[in-house]
CSV table of C-alpha atoms in Angstrom, one decimal:
chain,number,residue,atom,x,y,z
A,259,UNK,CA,-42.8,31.4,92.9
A,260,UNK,CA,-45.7,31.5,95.1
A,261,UNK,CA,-48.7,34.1,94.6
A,262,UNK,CA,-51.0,35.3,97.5
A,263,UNK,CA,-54.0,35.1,96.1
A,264,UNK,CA,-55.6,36.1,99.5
A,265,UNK,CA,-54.2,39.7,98.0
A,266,UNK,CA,-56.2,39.2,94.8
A,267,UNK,CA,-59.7,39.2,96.4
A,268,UNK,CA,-60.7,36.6,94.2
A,269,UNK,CA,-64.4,36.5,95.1
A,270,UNK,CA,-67.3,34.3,93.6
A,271,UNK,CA,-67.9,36.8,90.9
A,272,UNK,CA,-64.6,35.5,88.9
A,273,UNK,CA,-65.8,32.2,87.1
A,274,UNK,CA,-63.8,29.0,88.5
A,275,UNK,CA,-62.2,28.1,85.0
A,276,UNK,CA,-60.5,32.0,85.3
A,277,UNK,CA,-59.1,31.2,88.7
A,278,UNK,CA,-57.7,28.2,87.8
A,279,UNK,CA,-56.4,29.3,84.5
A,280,UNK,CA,-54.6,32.3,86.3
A,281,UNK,CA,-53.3,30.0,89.5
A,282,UNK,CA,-51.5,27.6,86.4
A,283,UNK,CA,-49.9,30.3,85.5
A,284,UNK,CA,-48.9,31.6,88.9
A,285,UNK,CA,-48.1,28.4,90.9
A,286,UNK,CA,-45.5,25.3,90.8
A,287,UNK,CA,-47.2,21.8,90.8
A,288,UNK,CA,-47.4,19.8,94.1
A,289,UNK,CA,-47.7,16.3,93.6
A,290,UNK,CA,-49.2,14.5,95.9
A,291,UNK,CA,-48.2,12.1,98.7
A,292,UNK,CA,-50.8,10.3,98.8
A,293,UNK,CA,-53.4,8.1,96.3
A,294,UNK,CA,-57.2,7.1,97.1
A,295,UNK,CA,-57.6,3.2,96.7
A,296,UNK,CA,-61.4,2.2,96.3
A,297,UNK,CA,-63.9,-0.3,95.3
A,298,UNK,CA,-67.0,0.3,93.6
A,299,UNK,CA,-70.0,-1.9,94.6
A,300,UNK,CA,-71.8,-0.6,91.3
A,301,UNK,CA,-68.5,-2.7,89.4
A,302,UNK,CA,-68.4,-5.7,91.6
A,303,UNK,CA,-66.1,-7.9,88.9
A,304,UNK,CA,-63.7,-4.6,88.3
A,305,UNK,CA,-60.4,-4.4,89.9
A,306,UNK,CA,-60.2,-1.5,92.6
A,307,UNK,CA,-59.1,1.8,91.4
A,308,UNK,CA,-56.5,4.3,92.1
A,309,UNK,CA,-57.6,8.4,92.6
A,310,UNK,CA,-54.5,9.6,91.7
A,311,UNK,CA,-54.7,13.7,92.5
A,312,UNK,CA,-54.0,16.2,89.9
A,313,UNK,CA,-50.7,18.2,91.0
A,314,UNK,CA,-51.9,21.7,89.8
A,315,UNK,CA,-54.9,21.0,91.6
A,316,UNK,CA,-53.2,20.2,95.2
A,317,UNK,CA,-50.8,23.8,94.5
A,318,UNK,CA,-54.8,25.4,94.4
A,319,UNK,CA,-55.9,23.5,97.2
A,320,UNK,CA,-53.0,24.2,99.3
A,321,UNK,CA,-52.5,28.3,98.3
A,322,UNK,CA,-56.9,29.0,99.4
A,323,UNK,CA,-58.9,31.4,97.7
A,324,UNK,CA,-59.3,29.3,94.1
A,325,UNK,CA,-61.0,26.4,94.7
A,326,UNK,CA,-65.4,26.7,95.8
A,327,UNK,CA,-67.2,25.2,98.9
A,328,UNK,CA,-67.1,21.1,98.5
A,329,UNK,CA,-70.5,21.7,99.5
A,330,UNK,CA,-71.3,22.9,96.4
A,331,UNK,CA,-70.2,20.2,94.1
A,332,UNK,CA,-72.1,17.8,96.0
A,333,UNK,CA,-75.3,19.7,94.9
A,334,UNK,CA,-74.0,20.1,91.8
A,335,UNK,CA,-74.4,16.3,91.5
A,336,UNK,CA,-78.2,16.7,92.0
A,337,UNK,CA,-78.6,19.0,89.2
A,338,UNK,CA,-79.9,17.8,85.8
A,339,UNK,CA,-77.1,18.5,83.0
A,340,UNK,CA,-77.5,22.0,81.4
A,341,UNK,CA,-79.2,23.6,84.3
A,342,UNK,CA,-77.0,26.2,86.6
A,343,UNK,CA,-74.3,24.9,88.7
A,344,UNK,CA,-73.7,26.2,92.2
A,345,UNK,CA,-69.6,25.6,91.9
A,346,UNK,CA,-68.1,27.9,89.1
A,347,UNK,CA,-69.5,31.0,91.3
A,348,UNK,CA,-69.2,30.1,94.8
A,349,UNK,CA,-67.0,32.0,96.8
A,350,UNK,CA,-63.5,30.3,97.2
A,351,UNK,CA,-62.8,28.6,100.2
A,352,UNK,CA,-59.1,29.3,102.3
A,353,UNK,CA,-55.6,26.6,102.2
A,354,UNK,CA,-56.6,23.3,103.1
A,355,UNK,CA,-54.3,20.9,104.2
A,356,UNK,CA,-52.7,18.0,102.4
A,357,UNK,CA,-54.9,15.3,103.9
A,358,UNK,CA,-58.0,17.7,104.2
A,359,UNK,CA,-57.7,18.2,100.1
A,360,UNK,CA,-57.3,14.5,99.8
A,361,UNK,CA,-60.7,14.0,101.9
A,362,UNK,CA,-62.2,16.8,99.4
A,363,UNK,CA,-61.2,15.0,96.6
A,364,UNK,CA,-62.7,11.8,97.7
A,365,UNK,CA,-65.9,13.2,98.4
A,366,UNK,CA,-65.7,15.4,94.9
A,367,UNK,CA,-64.2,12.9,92.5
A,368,UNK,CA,-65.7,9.7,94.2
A,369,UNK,CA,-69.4,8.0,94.1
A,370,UNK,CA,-70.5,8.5,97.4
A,371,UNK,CA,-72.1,5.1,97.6
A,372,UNK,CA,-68.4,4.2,98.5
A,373,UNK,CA,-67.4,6.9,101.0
A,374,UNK,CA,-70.9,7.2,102.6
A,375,UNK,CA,-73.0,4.2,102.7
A,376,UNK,CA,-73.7,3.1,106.4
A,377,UNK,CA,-75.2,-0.3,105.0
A,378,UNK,CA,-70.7,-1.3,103.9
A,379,UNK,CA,-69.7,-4.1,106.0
A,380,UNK,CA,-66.1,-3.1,105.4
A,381,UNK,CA,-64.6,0.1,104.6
A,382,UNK,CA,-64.7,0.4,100.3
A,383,UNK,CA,-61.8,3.2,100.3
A,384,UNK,CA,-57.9,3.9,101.4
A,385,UNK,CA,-56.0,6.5,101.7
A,386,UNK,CA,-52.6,5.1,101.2
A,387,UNK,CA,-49.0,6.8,100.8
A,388,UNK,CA,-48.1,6.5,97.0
A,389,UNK,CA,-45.2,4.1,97.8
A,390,UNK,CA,-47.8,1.9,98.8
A,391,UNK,CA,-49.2,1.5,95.1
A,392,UNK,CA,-47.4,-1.0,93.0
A,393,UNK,CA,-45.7,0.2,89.8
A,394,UNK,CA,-45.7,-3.1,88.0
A,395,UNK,CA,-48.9,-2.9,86.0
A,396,UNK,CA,-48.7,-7.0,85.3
A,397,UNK,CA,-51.4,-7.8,87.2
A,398,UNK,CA,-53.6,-4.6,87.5
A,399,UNK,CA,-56.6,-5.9,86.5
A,400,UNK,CA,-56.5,-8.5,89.3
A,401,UNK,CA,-56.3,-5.5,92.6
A,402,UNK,CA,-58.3,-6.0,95.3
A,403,UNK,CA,-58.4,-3.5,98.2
A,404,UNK,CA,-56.9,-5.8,100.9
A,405,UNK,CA,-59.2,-6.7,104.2
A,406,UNK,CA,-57.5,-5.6,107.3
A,407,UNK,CA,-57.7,-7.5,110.7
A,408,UNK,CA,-59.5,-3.9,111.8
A,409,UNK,CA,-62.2,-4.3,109.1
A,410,UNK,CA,-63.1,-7.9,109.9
A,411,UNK,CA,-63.6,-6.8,113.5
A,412,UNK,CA,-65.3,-3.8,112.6
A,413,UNK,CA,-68.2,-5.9,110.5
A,414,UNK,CA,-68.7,-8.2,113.4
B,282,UNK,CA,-57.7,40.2,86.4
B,283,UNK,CA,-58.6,42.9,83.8
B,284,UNK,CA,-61.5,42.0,81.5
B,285,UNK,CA,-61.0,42.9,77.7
B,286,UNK,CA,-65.1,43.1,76.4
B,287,UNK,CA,-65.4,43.1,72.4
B,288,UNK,CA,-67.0,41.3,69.9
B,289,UNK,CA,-63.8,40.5,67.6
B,290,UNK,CA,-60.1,40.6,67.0
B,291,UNK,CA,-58.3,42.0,64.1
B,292,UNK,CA,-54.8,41.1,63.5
B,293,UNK,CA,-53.1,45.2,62.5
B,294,UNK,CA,-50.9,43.6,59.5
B,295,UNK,CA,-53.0,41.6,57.6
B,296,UNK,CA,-56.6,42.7,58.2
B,297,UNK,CA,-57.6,39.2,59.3
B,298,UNK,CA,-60.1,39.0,62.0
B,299,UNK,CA,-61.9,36.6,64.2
B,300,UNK,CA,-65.2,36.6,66.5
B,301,UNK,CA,-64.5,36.3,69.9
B,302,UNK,CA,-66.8,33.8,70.2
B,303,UNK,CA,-64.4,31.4,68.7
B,304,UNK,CA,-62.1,32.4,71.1
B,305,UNK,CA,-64.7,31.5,73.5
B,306,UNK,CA,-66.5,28.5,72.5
B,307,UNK,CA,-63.5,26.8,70.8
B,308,UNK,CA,-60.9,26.6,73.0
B,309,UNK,CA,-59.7,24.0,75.3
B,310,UNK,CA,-62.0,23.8,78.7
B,311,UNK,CA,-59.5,21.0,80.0
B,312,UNK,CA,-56.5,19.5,78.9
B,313,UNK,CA,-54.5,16.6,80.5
B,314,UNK,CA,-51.0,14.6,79.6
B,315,UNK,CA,-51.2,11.3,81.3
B,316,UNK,CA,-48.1,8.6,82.3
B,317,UNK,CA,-50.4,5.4,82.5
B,318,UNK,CA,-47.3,3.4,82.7
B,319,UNK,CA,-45.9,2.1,86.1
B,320,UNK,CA,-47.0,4.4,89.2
B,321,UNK,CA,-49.7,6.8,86.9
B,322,UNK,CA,-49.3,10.5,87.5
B,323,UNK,CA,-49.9,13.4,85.6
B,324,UNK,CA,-47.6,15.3,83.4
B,325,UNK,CA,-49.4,18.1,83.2
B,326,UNK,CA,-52.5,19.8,82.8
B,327,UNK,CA,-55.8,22.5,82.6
B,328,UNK,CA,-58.8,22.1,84.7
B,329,UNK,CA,-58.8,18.3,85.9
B,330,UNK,CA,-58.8,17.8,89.9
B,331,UNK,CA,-57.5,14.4,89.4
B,332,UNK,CA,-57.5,11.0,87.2
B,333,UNK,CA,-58.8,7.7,88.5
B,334,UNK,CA,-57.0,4.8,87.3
B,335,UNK,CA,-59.7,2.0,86.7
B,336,UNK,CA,-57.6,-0.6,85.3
B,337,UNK,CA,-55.4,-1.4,82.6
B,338,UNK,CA,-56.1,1.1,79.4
B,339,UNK,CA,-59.1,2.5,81.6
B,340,UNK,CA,-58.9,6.0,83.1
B,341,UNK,CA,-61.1,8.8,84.6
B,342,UNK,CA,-60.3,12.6,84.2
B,343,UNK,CA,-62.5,14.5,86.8
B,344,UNK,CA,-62.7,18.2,86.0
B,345,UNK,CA,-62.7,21.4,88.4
B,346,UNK,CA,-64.6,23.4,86.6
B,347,UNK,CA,-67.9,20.7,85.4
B,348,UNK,CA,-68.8,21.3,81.3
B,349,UNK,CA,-72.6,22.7,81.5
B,350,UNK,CA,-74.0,19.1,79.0
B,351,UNK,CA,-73.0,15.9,77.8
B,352,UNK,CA,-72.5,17.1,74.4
B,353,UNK,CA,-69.0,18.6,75.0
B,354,UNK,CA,-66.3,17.4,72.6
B,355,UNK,CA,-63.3,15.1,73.7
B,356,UNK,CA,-60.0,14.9,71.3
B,357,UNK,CA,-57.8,11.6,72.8
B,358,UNK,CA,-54.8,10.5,72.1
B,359,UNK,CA,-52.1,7.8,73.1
B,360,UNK,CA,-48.8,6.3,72.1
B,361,UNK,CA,-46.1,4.5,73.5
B,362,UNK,CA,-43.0,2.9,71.9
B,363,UNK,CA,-44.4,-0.4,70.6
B,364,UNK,CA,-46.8,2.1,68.7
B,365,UNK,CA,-43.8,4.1,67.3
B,366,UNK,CA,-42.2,0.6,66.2
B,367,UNK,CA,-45.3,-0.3,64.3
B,368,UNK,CA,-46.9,-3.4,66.5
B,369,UNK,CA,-50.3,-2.2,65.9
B,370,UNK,CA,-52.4,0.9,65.7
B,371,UNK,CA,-53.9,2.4,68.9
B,372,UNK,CA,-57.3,3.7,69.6
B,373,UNK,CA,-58.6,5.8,72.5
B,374,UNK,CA,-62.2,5.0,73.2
B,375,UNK,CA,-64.5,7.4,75.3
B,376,UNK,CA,-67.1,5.1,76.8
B,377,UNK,CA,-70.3,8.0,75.5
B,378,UNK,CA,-72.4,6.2,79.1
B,379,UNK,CA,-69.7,8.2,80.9
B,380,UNK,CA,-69.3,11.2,78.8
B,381,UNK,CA,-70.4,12.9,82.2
B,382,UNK,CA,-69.9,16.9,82.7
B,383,UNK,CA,-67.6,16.2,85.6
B,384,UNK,CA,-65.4,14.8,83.6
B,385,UNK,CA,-64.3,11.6,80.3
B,386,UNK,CA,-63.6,8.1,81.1
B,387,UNK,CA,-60.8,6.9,78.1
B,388,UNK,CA,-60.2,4.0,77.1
B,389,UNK,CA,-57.0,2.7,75.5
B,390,UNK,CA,-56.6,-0.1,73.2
B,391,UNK,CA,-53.9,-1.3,71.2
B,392,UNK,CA,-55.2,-3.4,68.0
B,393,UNK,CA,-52.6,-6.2,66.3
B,394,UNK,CA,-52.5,-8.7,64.1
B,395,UNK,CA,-54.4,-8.9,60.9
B,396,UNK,CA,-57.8,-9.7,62.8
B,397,UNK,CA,-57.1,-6.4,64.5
B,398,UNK,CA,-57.6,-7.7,67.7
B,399,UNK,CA,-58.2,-5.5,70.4
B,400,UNK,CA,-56.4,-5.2,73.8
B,401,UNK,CA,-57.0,-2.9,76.7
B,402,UNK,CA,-53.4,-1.2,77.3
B,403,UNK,CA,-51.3,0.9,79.3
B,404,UNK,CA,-49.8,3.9,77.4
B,405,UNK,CA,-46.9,5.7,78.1
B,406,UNK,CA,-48.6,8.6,76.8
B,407,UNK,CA,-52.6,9.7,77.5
B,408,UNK,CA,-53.6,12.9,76.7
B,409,UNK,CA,-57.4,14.0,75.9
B,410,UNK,CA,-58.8,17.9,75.9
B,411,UNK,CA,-62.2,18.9,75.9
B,412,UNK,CA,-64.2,21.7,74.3
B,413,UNK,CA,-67.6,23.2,74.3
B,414,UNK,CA,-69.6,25.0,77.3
B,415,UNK,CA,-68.5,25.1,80.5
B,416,UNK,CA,-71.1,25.3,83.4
């Protein structure tokens, strides 16, 4: 069952953790297409990691009126632990997309050394369809995030 | 959303009461049950926006809704079926230099042999919740 929640008037007087406790209760899962492959330069000998979105999080995303400004968390960032945070409050933000929650996500659950560092020489994230991530865990701690053709160019 | 303001709860048959405040400060703030077998995904959960998968017995849980300090409280836990068969005992870890408010990084380990030695591992099940103040 899906819930409007443009018809609850959720505004940024209804603390975040309430919104998403009530959406839980009012809307299926939607898991997601799609995973985030990245390296982290602050890790150089760790294998890349897999973002893997939550599917309760993607059913907010998609329905609008739950989750705040991406803005906000990003200033959230800069704010020493314990002071007030500009994201349980903010006013909700409408649907997004699929692929513009997955670029929320990376900026929100990703250092942004790796998503927005113009000194890279090769791109450090992927967004990749989920088929495209092995499920034999044998070797995980020997991924790499593969160099395209594109990327080499791209450097030179 | 209705909001129900009082200081306590009573329960009518048998007199027994509690503050609200426990209600408040002491229950779950996020919750997750993790697959960290094969393809991870997420069974289920309260609050997280997603899990990063850093590498064998290694996770992230990024929260929604941030904790408001450091000095929130994480309950782990993990199994599988080489745990139920007895090969070892299994700890979850939580690295405290990334006990951030946006969310725990958990570690898995599964400890064998009589030098208990310690591996990194996958678990079939990964579940952690997290209480104390939320921003």
């Amino acid at each position: 069952m899906t819930y409007a929640f443009s018809e609850h008037l959720w505004d940024g007087a209804t603390h975040l953790w309430n919104r998403l406790h009530e959406a839980k209760e009012r809307l299926a899962p939607v898991p997601s297409r799609y995973r985030v492959i990245f390296e982290d330069p602050a890790e150089p000998d760790a294998p890349c990691k897999v973002l893997v979105p939550d599917p309760n999080w993607l059913a907010c995303a998609l329905e609008g009126g739950i989750l705040p400004p991406i803005e906000t968390y990003l200033a959230d960032k800069e704010t020493p632990d314990g002071a007030p945070k500009l994201h349980p409050y903010a006013e909700p933000i409408g649907p997004m997309t699929e692929e513009q929650a997955i670029e929320y996500l990376v900026m929100k659950d990703i250092p942004r050394r790796i998503w927005d560092d113009p000194t890279a020489n090769a791109p450090r994230f992927r967004i990749v369809p989920v088929e495209a991530v092995p499920s034999d865990r044998t070797f995980r701690n020997a991924w790499r995030l593969a160099v395209e053709p594109q990327d080499q160019e791209q450097a030179a | 959303m209705s909001t129900l303001i009082t200081d306590n709860f009573q329960e009518r048959a048998t007199g027994d009461s509690v503050g609200a405040k426990y209600l408040v400060r002491g229950s779950a703030k996020s919750w997750a049950n993790l697959n960290g077998t094969g393809t991870i995904a997420l069974r289920d959960s309260l609050n997280v926006s997603s899990v990063v998968d850093n590498g064998t017995g290694d996770y992230s849980f990024n929260l929604t809704s941030a904790m408001a300090n450091a000095n929130f409280n994480i309950v782990g836990h993990a199994d599988d079926d080489s745990f139920i068969m007895g090969a070892g005992h299994v700890a979850v870890e939580v690295g405290t230099r990334i006990r951030a408010v946006a969310g725990p990084r958990v570690l898995v380990a599964r400890y064998t042999g009589s030098s208990n030695t310690r591996t990194a591992a996958d678990m079939e099940f990964v579940d952690f919740s997290t209480q104390g103040d939320l921003a």
